[in-house]
Coordinates of C-alpha atoms (C1' of nucleotides) in Angstrom, one line a residue:
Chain A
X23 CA 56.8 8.0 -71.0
X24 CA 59.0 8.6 -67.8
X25 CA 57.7 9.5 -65.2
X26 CA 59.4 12.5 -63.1
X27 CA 58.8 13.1 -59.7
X28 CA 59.2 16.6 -57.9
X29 CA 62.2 17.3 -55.7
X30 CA 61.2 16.1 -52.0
X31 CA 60.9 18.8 -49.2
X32 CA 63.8 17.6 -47.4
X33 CA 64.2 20.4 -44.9
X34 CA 64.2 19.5 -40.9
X35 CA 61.0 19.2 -39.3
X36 CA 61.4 23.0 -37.5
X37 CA 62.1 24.8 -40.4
X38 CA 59.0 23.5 -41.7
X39 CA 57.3 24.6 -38.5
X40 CA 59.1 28.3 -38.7
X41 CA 57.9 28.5 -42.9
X42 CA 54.1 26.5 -41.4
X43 CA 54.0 29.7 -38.7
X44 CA 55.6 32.4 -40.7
X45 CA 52.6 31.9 -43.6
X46 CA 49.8 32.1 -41.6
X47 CA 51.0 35.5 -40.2
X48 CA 52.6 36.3 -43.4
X49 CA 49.7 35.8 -45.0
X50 CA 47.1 37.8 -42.3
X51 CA 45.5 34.4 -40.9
X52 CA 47.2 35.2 -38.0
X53 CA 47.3 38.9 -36.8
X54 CA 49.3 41.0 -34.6
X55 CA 49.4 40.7 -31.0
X56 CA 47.0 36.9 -31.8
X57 CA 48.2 34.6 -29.2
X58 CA 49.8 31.5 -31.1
X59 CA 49.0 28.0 -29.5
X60 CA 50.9 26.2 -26.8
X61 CA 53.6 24.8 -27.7
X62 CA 52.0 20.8 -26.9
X63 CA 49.2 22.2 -28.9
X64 CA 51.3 23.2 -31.8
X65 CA 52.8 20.0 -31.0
X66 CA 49.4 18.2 -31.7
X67 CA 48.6 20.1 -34.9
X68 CA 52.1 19.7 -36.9
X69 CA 52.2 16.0 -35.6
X70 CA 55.7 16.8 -34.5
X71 CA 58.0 17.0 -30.8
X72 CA 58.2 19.7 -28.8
X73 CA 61.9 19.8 -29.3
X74 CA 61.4 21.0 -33.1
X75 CA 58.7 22.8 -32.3
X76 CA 60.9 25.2 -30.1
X77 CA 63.4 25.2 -32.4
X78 CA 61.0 26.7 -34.8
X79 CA 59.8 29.1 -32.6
X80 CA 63.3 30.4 -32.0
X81 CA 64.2 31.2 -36.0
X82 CA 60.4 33.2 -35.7
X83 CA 61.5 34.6 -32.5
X84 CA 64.8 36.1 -34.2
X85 CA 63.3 37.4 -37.2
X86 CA 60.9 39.3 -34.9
X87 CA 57.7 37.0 -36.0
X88 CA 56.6 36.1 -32.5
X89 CA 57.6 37.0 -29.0
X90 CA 57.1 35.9 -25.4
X91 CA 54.1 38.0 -24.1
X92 CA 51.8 38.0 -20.9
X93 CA 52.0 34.7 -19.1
X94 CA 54.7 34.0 -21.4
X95 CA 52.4 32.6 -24.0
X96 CA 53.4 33.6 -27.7
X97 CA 52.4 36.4 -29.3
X98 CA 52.5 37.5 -33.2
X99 CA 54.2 40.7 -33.8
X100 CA 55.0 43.1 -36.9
X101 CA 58.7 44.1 -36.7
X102 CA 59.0 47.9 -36.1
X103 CA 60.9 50.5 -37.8
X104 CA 63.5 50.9 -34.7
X105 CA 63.8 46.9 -34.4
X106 CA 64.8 46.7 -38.1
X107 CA 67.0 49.3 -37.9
X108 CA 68.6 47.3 -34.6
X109 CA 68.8 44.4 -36.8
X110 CA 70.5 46.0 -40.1
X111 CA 73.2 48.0 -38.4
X112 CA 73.9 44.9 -36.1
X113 CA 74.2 42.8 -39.5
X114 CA 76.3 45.7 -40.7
X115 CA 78.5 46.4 -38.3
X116 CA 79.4 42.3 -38.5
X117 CA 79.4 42.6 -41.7
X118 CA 82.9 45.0 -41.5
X119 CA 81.3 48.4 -42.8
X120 CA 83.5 50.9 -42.1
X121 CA 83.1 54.8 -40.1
X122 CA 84.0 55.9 -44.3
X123 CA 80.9 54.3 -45.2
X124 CA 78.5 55.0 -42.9
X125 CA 79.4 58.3 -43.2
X126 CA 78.7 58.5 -46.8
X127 CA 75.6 57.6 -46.5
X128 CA 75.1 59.6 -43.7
X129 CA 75.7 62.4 -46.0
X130 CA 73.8 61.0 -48.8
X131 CA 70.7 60.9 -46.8
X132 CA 70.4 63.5 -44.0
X133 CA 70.4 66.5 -46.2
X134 CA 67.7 65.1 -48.1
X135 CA 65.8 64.0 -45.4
X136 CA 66.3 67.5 -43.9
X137 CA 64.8 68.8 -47.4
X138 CA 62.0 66.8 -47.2
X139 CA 61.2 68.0 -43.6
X140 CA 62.0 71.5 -44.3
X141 CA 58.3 70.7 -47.0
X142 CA 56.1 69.1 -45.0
X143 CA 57.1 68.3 -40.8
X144 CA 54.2 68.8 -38.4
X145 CA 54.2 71.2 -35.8
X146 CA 54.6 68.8 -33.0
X147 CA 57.6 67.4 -35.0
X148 CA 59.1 70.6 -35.2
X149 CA 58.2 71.2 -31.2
X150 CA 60.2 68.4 -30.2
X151 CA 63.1 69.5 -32.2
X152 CA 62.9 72.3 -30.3
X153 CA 63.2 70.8 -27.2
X154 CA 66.2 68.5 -28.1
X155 CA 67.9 71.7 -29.4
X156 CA 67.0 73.7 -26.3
X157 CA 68.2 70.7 -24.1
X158 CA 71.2 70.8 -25.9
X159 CA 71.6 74.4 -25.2
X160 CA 70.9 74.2 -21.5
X161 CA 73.5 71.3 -21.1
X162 CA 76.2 71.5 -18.9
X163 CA 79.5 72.7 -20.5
X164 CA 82.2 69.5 -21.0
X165 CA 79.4 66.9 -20.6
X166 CA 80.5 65.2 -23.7
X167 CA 78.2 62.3 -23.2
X168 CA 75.1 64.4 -23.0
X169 CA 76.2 66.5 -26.7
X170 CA 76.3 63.2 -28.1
X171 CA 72.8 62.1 -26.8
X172 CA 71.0 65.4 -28.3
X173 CA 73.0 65.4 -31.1
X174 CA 72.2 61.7 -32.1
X175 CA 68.2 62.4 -30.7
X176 CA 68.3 65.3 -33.0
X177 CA 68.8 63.3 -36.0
X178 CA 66.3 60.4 -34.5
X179 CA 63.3 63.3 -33.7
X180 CA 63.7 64.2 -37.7
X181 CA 63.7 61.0 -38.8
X182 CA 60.2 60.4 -37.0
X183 CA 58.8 63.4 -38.0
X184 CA 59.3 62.4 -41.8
X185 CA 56.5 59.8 -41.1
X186 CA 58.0 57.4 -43.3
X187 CA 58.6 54.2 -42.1
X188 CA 60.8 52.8 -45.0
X189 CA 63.2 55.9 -44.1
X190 CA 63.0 55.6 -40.3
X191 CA 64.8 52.6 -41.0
X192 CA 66.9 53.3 -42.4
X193 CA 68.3 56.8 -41.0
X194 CA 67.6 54.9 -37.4
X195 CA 70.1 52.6 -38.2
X196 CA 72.7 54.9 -39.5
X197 CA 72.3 56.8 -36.0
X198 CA 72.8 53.5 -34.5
X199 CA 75.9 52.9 -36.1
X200 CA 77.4 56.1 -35.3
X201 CA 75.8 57.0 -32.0
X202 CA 78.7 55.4 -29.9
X203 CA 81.7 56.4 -32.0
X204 CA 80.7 59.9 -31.7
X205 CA 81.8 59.7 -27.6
X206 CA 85.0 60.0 -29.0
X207 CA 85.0 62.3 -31.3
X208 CA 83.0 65.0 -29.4
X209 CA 85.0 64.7 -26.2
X210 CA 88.6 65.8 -28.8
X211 CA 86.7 68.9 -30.5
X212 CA 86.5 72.1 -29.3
X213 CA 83.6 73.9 -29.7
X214 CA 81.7 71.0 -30.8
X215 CA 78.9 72.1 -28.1
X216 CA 78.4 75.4 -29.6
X217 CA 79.0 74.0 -33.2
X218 CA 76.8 71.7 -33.5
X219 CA 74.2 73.9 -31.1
X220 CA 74.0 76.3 -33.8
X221 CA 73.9 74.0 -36.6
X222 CA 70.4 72.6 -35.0
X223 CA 69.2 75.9 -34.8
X224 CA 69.9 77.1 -38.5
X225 CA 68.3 74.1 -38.9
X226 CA 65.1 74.4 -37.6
X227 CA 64.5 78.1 -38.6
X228 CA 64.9 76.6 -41.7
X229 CA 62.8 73.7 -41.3
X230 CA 59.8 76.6 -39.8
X231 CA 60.2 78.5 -43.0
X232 CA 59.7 75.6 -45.1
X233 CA 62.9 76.9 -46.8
X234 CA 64.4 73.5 -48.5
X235 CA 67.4 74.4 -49.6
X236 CA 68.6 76.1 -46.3
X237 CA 67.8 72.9 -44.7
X238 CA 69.4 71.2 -47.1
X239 CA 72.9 72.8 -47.1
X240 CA 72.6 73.4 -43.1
X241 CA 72.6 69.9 -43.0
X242 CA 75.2 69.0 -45.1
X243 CA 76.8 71.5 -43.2
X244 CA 76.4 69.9 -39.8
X245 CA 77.4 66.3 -41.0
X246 CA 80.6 67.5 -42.5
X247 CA 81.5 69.1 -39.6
X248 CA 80.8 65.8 -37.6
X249 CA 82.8 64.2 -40.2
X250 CA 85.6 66.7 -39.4
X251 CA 85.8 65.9 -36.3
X252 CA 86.7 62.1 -37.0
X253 CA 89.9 63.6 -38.4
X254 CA 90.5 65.6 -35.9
X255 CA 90.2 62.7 -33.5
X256 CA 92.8 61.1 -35.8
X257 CA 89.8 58.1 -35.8
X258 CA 90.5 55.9 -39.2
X259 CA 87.7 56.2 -41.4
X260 CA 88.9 52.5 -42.8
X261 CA 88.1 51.4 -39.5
X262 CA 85.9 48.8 -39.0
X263 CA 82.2 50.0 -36.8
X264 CA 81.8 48.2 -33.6
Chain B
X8 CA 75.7 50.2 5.6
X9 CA 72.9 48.2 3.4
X10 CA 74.4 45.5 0.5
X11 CA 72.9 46.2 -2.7
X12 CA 73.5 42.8 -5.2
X13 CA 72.8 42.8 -8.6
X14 CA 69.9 41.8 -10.2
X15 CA 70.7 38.3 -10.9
X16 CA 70.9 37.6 -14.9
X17 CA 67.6 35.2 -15.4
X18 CA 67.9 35.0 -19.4
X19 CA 67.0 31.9 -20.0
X20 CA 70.1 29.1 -21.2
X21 CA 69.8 29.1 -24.7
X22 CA 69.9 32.9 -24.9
X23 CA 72.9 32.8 -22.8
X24 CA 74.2 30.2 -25.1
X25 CA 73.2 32.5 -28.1
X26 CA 74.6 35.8 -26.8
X27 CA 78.0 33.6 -25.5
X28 CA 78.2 32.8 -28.7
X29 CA 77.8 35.8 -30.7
X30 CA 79.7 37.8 -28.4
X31 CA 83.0 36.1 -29.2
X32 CA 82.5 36.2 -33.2
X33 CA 81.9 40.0 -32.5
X34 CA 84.6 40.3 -30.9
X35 CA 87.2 39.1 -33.3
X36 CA 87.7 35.7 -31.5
X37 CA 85.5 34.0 -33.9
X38 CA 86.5 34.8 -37.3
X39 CA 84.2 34.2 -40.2
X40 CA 84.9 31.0 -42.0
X41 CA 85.8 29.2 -38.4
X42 CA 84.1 25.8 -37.8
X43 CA 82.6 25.7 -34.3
X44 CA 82.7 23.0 -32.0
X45 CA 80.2 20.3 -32.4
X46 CA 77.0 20.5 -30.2
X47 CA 78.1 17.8 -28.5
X48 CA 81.4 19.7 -27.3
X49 CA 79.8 23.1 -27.3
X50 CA 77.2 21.2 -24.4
X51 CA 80.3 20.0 -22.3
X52 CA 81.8 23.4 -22.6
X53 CA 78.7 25.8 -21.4
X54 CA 77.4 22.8 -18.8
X55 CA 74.2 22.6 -20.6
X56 CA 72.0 19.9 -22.5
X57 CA 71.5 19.6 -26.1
X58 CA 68.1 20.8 -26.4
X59 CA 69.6 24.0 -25.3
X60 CA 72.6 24.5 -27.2
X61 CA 70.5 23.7 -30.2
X62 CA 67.8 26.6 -29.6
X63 CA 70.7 28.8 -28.9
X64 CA 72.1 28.0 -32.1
X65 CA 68.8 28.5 -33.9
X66 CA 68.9 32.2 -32.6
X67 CA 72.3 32.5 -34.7
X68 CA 71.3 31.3 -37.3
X69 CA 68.5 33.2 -38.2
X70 CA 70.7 36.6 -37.7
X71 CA 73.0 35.1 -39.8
X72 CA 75.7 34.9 -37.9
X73 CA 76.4 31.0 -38.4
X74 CA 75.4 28.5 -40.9
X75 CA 75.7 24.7 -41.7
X76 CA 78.6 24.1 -44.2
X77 CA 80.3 21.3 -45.1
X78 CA 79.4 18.0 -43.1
X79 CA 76.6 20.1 -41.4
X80 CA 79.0 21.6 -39.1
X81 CA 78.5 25.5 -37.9
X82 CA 80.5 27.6 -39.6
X83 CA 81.3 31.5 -38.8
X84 CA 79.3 33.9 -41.4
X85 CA 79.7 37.0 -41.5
X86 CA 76.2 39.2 -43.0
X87 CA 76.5 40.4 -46.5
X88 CA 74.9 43.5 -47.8
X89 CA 72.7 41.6 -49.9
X90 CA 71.1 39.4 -47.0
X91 CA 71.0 42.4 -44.8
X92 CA 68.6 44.2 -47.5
X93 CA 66.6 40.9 -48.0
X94 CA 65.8 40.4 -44.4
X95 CA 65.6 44.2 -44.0
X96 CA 63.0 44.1 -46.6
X97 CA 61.4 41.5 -45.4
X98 CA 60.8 42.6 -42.3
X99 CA 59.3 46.0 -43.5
X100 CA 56.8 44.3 -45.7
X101 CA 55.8 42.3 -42.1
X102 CA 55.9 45.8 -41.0
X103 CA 53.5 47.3 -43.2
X104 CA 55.4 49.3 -45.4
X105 CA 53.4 50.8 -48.1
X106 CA 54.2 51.4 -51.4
X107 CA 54.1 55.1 -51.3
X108 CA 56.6 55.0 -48.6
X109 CA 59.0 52.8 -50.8
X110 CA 58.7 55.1 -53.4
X111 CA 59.4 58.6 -51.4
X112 CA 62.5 56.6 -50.0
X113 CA 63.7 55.5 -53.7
X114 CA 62.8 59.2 -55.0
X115 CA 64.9 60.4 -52.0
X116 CA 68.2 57.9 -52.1
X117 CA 68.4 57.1 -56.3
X118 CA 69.2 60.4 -57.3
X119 CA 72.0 61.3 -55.1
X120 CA 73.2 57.8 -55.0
X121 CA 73.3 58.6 -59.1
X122 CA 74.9 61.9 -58.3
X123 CA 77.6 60.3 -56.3
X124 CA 78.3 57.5 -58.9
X125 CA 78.8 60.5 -61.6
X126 CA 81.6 61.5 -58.9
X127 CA 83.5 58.1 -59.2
X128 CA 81.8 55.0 -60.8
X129 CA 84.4 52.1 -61.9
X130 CA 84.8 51.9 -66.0
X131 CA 83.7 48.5 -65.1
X132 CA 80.8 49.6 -63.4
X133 CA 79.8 51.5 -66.4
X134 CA 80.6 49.4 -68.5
X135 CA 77.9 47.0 -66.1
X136 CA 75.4 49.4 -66.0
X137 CA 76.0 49.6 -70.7
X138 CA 75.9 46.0 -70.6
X139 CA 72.1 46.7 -69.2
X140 CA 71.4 48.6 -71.0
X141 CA 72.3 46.8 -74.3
X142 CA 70.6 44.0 -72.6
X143 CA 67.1 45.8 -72.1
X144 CA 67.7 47.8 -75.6
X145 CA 67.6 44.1 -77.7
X146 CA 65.0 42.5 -75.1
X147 CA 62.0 41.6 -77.1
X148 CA 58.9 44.2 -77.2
X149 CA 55.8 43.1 -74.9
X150 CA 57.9 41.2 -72.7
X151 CA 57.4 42.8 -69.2
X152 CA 59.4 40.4 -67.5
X153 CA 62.2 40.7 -69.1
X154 CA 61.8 44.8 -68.9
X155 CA 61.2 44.8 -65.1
X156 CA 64.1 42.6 -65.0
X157 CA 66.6 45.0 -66.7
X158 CA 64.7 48.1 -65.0
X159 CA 65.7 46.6 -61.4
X160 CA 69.3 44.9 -62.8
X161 CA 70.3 48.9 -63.5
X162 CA 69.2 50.1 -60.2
X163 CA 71.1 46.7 -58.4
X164 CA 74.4 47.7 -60.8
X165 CA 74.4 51.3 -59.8
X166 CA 74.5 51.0 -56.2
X167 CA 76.8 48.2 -56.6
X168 CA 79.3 50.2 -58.4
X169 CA 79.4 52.7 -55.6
X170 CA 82.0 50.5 -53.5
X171 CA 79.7 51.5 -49.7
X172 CA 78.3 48.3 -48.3
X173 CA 76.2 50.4 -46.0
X174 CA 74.5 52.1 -49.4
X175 CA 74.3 48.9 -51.2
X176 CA 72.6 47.5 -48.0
X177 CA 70.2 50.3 -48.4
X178 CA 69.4 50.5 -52.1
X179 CA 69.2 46.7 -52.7
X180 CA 66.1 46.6 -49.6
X181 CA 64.7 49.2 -52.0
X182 CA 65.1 47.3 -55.0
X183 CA 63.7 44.2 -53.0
X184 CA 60.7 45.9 -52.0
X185 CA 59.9 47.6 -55.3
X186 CA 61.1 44.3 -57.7
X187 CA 57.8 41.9 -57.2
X188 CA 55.5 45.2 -57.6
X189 CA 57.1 46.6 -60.8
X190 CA 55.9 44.0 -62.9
X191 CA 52.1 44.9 -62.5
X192 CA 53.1 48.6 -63.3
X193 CA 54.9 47.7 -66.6
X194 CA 52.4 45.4 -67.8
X195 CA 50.0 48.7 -68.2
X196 CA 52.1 51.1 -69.0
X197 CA 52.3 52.1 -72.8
X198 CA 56.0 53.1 -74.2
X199 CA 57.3 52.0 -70.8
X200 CA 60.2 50.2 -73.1
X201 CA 61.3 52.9 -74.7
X202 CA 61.8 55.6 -71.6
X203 CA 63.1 53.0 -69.3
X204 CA 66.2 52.9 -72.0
X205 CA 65.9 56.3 -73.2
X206 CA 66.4 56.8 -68.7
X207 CA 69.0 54.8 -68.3
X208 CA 70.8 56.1 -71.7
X209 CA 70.9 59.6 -70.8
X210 CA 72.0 58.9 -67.1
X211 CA 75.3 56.5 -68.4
X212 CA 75.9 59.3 -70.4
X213 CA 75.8 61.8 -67.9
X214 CA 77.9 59.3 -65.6
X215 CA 80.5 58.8 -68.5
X216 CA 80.9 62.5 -68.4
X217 CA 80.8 62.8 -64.6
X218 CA 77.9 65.5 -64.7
X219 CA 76.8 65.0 -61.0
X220 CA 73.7 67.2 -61.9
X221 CA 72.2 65.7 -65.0
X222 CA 72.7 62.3 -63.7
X223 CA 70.8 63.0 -60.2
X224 CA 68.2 65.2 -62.4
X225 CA 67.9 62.0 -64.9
X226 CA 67.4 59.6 -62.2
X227 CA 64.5 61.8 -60.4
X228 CA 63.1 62.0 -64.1
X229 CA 63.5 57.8 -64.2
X230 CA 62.0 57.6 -61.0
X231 CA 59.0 59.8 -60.9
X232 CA 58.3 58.3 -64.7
X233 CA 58.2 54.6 -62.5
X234 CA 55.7 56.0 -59.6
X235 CA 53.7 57.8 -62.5
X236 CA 53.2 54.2 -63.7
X237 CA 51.5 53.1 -60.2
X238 CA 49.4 55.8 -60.9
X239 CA 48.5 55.0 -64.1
X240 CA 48.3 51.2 -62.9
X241 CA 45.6 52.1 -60.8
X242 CA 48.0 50.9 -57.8
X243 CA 47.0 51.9 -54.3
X244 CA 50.1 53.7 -53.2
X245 CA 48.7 53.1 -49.4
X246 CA 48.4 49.3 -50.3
X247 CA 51.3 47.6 -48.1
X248 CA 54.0 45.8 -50.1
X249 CA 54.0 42.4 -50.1
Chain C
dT15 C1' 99.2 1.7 -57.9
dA16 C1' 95.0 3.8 -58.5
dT17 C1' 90.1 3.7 -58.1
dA18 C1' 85.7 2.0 -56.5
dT19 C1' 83.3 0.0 -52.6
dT20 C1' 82.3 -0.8 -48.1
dA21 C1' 82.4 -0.4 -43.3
dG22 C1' 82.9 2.4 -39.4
dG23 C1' 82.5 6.4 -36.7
dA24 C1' 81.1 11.0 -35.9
dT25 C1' 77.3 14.4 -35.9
dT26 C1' 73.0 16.1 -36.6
dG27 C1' 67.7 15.6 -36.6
dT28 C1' 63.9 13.9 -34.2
dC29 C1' 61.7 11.6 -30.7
dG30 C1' 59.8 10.5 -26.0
dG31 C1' 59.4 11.4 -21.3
dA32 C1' 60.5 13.8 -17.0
dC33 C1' 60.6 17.5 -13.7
dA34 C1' 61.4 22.2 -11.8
dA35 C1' 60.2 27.1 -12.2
dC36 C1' 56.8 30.2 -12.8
dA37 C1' 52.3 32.4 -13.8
dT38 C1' 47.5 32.2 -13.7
dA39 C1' 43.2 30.6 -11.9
dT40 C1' 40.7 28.6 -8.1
dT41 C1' 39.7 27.6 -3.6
dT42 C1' 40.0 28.4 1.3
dA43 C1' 40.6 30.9 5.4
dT44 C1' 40.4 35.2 7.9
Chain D
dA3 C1' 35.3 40.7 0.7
dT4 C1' 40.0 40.4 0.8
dA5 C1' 44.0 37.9 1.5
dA6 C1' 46.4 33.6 1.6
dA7 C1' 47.0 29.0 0.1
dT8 C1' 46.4 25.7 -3.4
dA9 C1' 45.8 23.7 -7.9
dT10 C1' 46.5 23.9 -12.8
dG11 C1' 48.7 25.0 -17.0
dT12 C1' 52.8 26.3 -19.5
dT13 C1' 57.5 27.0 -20.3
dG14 C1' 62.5 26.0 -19.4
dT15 C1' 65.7 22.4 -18.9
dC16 C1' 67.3 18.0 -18.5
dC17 C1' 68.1 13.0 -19.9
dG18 C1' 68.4 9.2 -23.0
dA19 C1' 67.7 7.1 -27.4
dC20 C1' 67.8 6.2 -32.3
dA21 C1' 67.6 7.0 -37.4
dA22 C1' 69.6 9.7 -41.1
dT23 C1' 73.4 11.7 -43.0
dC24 C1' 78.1 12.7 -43.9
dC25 C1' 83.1 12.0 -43.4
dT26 C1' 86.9 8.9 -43.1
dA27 C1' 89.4 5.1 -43.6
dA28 C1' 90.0 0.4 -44.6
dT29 C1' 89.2 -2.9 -48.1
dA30 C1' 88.5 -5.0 -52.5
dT31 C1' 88.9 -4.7 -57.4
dA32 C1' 90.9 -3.2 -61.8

DNA sequence: TATATTAGGATTGTCGGACAACATATTTAT
DNA sequence: ATAAATATGTTGTCCGACAATCCTAATATA
């Protein structure tokens, strides 16, 4: 009988070192905010250079496994929702998604999200609505930059308030995407202070009420007026996100 | 009058080298496909040794912007919606994610992603999403595998057909993150066969007729028939996903 | 001539050692 | 006892070297 003999693990010495690390976190040996070796002690224990140990250490540094902490040693870490969301809409954007697109699913989500708010958002959640909303209203008239931050923290202070990581993620990283394209679409609409300033408000009283479908369709509402104002701005929707 | 300077820029070199880098495949200089200078040249051109050009590069490729291709050399990627949703996913199960949270997300994206695909899903699409279907229809009964297989397939042809990368980034994570834990939940679920098809029957028949409502009704139906299983499983829905 | 083989060169993977920069811990001086 | 100076440990960067691998081109063979 012949003999057969597994496939060898041929990859380089620091992916090994990456997949060694990654397991031992991924699998709870090593916990958050543990301190990881030095990297001559790692060194010692994986029999291997420095060299490929820091190469290692660089693919578990990107993937948000480990990170430089006090006195620079090396700390494990458990990605958060906002660093995912960084990470995805980064991806994305390389990846050639288009305004069109993002603003689907900017569509496709919010209004639910607002629903699900509008059933069960805590008080504080609801408070610092408020206070985005009444920063909105107390902003100076023509600062377009300002509209855009409460209008973008508007959508960020729901998303929290959902207490859901999984969605945090992924409506953070749609704000991300759009967040700096909207500059240029606020500062070419008229009325987009009060517009939107109102849209918030419905919002919330409908989000106090527990009223679902208000929130629901306020919402859809407020993002198809954003949308509108692409047009307006004669931005192509085709165009590529930067 | 006093001089202010800058604070000087104390990254270290191979995150210089990294963000030098990246910053010219974002900005168009770099297209995807290109074949980057070898380390060698890439050293002589930033002034810098080896060692550092090569942890630089590490950084790259772990967010995916560059790869070894042919020979070994680098070569220009640009992210596809499929890697974004597996590292996404990834990272939330580092995260913590739990299964409950999955689910709310999948219960709050499927059905409007199925009322959007009523709106304009390809006839190939459809005919995908048939081709499924047929597929889990003939699969032989008791074999979960095969079930949870065909289960996620649907989901994964879906939010392909809508034609949004940004979506498909979105719903694939979800797929990801649910796939591994579906198997468990069919395995103990009685008649699971026959309303997975009977789900995905009525909802290609709703999409064929483009009835936005039944389809987005059917799909909370599919959905909450799924969770009901982790119920029934005995599954923790606080339990993190793995 | 066309194909298989071999030799050569180019490039990456890994190693070892060295030193400066920096942060912490320890000792010394006031 | 507090502050300053020193010692120690760790990371960041450099250099040089060599084996393994892949590509290319020259060579041999049919």
């Amino acid at each position: 009988m012949k003999h057969k003999f597994k496939p060898l693990d041929r990859a380089p010495v620091y992916v090994k070192v990456c997949n060694a690390i990654e397991e031992d976190i991924l699998s709870g040996v090593l916990k958050e905010g543990v301190l990881l070796p030095t990297e001559a002690e790692l060194c010692a224990q994986f029999g291997v250079t420095r060299s490929s140990v820091r190469e290692g250490i660089r693919l578990l540094q990107q993937s948000g496994l480990v990170e430089r902490g006090a006195a620079k040693r090396l700390v494990v870490k458990s990605p958060k929702a906002s660093e995912i969301a960084e990470t995805a809409s980064r991806s994305m954007a390389l990846g050639g998604a288009t305004f069109g697109e993002v603003f689907e699913t900017l569509a496709m989500l919010y209004p639910e999200a607002a629903r699900i708010a509008a059933r069960r958002l805590s008080d504080e959640a609801l408070g610092a609505l408020c206070d985005v909303r009444d920063g909105l209203r107390d902003a100076p008239p023509g600062a377009a930059d300002e509209i855009v931050d409460y209008a973008v923290e508007f959508f960020q202070q729901l998303a929290s308030g959902l207490d859901n990581r999984v969605m945090l993620a992924m409506l953070q990283s749609l704000n991300l995407m759009i967040g700096a394209s909207l500059q240029l679409v606020i500062d070419q609409t008229p009325n987009a202070h009060e517009r939107i300033l109102n849209a918030q408000s419905e919002i919330i009283e409908a989000l106090k009420n527990h009223d679902e479908a208000r929130a629901r369709a306020w919402m859809t509402k407020h993002i198809e007026d954003l949308r509108r104002g692409y047009v307006v701005a004669k931005v192509n929707l085709d165009a590529r996100i930067l």
